[in-house]
Short mmCIF file of C-alpha atoms in Angstrom, two decimals:
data_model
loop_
_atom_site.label_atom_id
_atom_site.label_comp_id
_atom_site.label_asym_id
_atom_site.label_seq_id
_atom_site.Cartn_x
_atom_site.Cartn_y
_atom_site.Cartn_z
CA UNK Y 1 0.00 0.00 0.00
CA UNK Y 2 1.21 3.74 -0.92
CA UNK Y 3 2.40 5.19 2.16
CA UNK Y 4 4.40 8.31 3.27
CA UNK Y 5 6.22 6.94 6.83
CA UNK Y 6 7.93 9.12 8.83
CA UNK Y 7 10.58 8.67 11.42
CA UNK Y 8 11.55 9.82 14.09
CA UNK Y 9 7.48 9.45 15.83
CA UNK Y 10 8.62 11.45 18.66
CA UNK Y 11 12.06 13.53 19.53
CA UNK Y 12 13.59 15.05 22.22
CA UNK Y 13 16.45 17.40 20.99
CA UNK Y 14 18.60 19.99 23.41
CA UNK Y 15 18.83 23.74 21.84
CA UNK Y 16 22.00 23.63 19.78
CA UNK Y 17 22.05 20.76 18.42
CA UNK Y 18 21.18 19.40 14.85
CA UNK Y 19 17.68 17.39 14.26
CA UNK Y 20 17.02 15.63 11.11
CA UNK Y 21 13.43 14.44 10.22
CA UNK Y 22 13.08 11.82 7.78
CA UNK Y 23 10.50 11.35 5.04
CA UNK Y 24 9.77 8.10 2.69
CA UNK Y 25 7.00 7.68 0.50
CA UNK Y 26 6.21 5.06 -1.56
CA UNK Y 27 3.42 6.43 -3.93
CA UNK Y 28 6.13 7.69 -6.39
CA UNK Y 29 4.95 11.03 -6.28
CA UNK Y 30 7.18 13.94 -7.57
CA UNK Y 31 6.29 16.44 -5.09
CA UNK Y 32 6.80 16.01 -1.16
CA UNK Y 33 6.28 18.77 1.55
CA UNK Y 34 6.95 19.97 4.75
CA UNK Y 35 4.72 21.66 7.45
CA UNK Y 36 4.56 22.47 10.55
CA UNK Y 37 1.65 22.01 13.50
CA UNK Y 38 1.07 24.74 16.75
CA UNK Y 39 -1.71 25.50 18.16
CA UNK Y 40 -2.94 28.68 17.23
CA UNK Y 41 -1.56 28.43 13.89
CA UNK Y 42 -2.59 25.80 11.81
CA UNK Y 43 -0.49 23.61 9.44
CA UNK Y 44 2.63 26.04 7.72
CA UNK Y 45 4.61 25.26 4.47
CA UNK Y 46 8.13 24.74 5.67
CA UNK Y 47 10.17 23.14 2.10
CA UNK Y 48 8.87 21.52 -0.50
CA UNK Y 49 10.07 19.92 -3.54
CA UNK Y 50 9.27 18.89 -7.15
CA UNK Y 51 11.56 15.77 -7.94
CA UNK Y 52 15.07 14.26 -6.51
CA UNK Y 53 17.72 16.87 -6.14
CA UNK Y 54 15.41 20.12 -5.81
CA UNK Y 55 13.99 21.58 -2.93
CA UNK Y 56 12.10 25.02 -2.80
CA UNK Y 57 11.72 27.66 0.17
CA UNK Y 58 7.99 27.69 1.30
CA UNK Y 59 6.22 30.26 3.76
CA UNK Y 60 8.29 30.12 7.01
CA UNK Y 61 11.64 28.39 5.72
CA UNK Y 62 13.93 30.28 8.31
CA UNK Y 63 15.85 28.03 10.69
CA UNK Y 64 15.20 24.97 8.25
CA UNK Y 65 17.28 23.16 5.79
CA UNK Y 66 15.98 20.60 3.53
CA UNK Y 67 17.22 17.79 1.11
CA UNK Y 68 15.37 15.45 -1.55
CA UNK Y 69 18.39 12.95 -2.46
CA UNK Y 70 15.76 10.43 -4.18
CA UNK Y 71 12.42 10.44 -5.95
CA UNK Y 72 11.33 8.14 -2.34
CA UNK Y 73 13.10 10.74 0.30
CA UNK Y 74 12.81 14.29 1.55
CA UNK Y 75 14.39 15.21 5.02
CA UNK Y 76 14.25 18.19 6.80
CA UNK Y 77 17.06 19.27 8.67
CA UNK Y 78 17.40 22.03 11.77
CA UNK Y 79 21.19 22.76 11.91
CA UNK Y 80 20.73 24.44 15.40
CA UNK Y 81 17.68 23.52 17.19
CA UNK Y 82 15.74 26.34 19.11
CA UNK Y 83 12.74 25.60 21.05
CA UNK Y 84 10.76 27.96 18.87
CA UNK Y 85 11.20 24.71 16.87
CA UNK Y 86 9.01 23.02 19.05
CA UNK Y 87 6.64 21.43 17.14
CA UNK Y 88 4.41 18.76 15.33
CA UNK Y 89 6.31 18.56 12.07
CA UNK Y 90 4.27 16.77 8.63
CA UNK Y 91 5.61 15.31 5.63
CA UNK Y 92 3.23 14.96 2.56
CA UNK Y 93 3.33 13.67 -0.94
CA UNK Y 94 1.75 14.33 -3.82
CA UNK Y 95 1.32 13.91 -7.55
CA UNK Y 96 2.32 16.52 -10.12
CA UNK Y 97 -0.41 16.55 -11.79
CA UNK Y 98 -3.62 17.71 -10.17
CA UNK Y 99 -2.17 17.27 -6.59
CA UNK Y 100 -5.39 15.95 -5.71
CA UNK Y 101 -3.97 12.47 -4.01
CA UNK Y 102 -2.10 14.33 -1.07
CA UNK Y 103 -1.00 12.29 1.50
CA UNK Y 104 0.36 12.70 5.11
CA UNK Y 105 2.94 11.49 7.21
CA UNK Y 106 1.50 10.06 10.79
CA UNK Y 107 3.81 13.24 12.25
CA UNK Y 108 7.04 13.49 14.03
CA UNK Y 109 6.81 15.49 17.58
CA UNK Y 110 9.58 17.23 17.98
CA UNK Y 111 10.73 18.78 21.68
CA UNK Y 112 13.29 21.33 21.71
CA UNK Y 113 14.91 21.69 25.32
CA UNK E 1 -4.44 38.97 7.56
CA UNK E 2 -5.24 35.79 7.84
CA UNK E 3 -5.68 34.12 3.99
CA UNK E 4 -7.82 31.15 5.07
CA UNK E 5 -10.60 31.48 7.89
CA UNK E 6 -12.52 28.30 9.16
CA UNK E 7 -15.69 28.94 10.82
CA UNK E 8 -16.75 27.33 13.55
CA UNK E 9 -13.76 26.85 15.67
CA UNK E 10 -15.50 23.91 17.22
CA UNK E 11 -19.15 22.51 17.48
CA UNK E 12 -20.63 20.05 19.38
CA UNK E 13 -23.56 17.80 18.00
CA UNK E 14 -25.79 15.02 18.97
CA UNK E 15 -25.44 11.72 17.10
CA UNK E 16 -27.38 12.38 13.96
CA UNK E 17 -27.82 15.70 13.51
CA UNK E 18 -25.86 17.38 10.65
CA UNK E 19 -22.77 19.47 10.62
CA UNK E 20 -21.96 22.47 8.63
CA UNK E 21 -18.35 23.41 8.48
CA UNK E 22 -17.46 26.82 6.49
CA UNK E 23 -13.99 28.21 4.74
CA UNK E 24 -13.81 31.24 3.59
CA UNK E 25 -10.17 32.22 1.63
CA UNK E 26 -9.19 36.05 0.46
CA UNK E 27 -6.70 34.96 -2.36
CA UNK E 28 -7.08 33.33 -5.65
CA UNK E 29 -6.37 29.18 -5.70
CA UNK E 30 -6.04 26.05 -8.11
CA UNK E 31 -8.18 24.00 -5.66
CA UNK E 32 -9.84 24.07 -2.07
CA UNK E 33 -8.97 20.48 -0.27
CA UNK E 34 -10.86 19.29 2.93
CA UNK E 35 -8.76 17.02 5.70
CA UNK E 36 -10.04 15.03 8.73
CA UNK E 37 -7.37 15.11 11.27
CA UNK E 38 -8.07 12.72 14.33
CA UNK E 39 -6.77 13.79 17.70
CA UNK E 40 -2.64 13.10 17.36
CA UNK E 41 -2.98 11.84 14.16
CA UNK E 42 -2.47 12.32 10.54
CA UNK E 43 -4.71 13.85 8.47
CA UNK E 44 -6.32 12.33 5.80
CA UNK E 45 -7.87 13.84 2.55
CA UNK E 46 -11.64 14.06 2.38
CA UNK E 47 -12.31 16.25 -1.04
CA UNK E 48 -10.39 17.93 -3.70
CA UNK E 49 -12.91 20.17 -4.77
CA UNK E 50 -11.97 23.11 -7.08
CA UNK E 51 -15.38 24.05 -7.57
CA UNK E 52 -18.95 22.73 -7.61
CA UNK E 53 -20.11 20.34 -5.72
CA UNK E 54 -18.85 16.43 -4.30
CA UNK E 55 -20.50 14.25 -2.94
CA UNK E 56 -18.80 11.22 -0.91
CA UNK E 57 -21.41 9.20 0.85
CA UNK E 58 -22.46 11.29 3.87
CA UNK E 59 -20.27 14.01 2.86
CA UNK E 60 -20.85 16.82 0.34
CA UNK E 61 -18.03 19.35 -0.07
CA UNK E 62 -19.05 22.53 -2.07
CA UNK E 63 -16.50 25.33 -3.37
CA UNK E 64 -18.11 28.93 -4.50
CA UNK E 65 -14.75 30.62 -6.31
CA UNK E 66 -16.98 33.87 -7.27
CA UNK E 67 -18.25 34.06 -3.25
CA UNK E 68 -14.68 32.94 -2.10
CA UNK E 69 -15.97 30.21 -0.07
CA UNK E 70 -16.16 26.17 0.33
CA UNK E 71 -18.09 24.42 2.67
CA UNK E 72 -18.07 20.64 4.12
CA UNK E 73 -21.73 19.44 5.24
CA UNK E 74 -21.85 15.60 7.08
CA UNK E 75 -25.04 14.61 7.18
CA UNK E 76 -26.64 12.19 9.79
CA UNK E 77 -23.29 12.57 11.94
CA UNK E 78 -21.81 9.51 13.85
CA UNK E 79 -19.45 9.45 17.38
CA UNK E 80 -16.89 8.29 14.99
CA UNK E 81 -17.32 11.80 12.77
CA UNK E 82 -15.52 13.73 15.99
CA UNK E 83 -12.01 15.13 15.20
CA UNK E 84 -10.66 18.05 13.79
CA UNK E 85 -11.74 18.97 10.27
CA UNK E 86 -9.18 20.84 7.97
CA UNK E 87 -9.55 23.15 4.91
CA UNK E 88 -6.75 24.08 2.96
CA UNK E 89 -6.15 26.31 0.13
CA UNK E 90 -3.76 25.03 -3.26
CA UNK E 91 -2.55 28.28 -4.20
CA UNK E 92 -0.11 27.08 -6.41
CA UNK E 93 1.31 23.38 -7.77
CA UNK E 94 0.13 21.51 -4.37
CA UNK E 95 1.33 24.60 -2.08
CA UNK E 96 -1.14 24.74 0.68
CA UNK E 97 -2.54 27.58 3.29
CA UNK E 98 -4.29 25.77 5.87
CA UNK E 99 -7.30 27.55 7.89
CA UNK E 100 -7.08 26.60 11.83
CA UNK E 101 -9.81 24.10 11.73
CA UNK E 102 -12.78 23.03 13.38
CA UNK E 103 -12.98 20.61 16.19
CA UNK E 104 -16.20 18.67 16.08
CA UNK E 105 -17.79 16.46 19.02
CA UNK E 106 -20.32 14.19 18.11
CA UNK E 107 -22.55 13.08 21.54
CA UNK E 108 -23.88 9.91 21.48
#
């Protein structure tokens, strides 16, 4: 079954340090996405990208780093964590097309300390 | 201001009584897409809807692009309809502004 699996669930990271978040979907989708989750905010664009080797600056990109090596993966990467970064961060995949098959991650909490 | 406004921020509803969930967006879009998000979870895509109406059995999505609005109507609502519902606008190839969604309760 076409899937978009995340890992880490859950991570406890200590202001400094670097984080990496780790995307792999299996749909074969072109485009993948990252966004963020706080209360009081909604769901914000972080990176995105349209195929392996390209990744694109979405709304709040500052503090974030992000690489698509393969069609399959898209990390996102905080070089030094803040707890501002606190956070439920999404991955999501989609097709290039009409972008009407998006699909979601399960999440990865993230706990900057 | 805010791009994307959800309306109600939550509701609360007896077990078969129908829900009426409202978007309203102030920008121009490819598509309006509805999510159902359960507590902690994922979310998972209920419509693509770029305009007219959709029907998916006790849920009918409708998108208005001259009123600037979409709507997500569950009719005959079940405990298992609670959760956070999620509209999001595709501005541009997939790119998404979310609105801050509405947290329904379905009472048994």
């Amino acid at each position: 079954e076409a899937a978009v699996t995340q890992s880490p669930r859950n991570k406890v990271a200590v202001t400094g340090g670097k984080v990496t978040l780790s995307c792999n979907q299996t749909n074969n989708h072109n485009n993948m996405y990252w966004y963020r989750q706080d209360t009081g905010h909604g769901l914000r664009l972080i990176h995105y990208s349209y195929g392996a080797g390209s990744t694109e600056k979405g709304d709040i990109p500052d503090g974030y780093k992000a690489s698509r090596p393969s069609q399959e993966n898209f990390s996102l990467i905080l070089e030094l964590a803040t707890p501002s970064q606190t956070s439920v961060y999404f991955c999501a995949s989609a097709s290039d097309s009409s972008n009407s098959d998006y699909t979601f991650g399960s999440g990865t909490r993230l706990l900057v300390i | 201001g805010q791009q994307v406004q959800q309306s109600p921020a939550s509701l609360v509803l007896q077990e078969g009584e129908n829900a009426e969930l409202q978007c309203n967006f102030s920008t121009s879009l490819n598509s309006m897409q509805w999510f159902y998000q359960r507590p902690g979870g994922s979310l998972v895509s209920l419509f693509y809807n770029p305009s007219g109406t959709k029907h998916s059995g006790r849920l009918t999505s409708t998108t208005v692009i001259k009123e600037r609005r979409s709507s997500l109507h569950i009719s005959s609502s079940q405990t298992t309809d609670s959760g956070t519902y999620l509209c999001a606008l595709d501005y541009n190839q997939g790119k998404l502004i979310f609105g801050q969604g509405t947290k329904l309760s379905i009472k048994p």
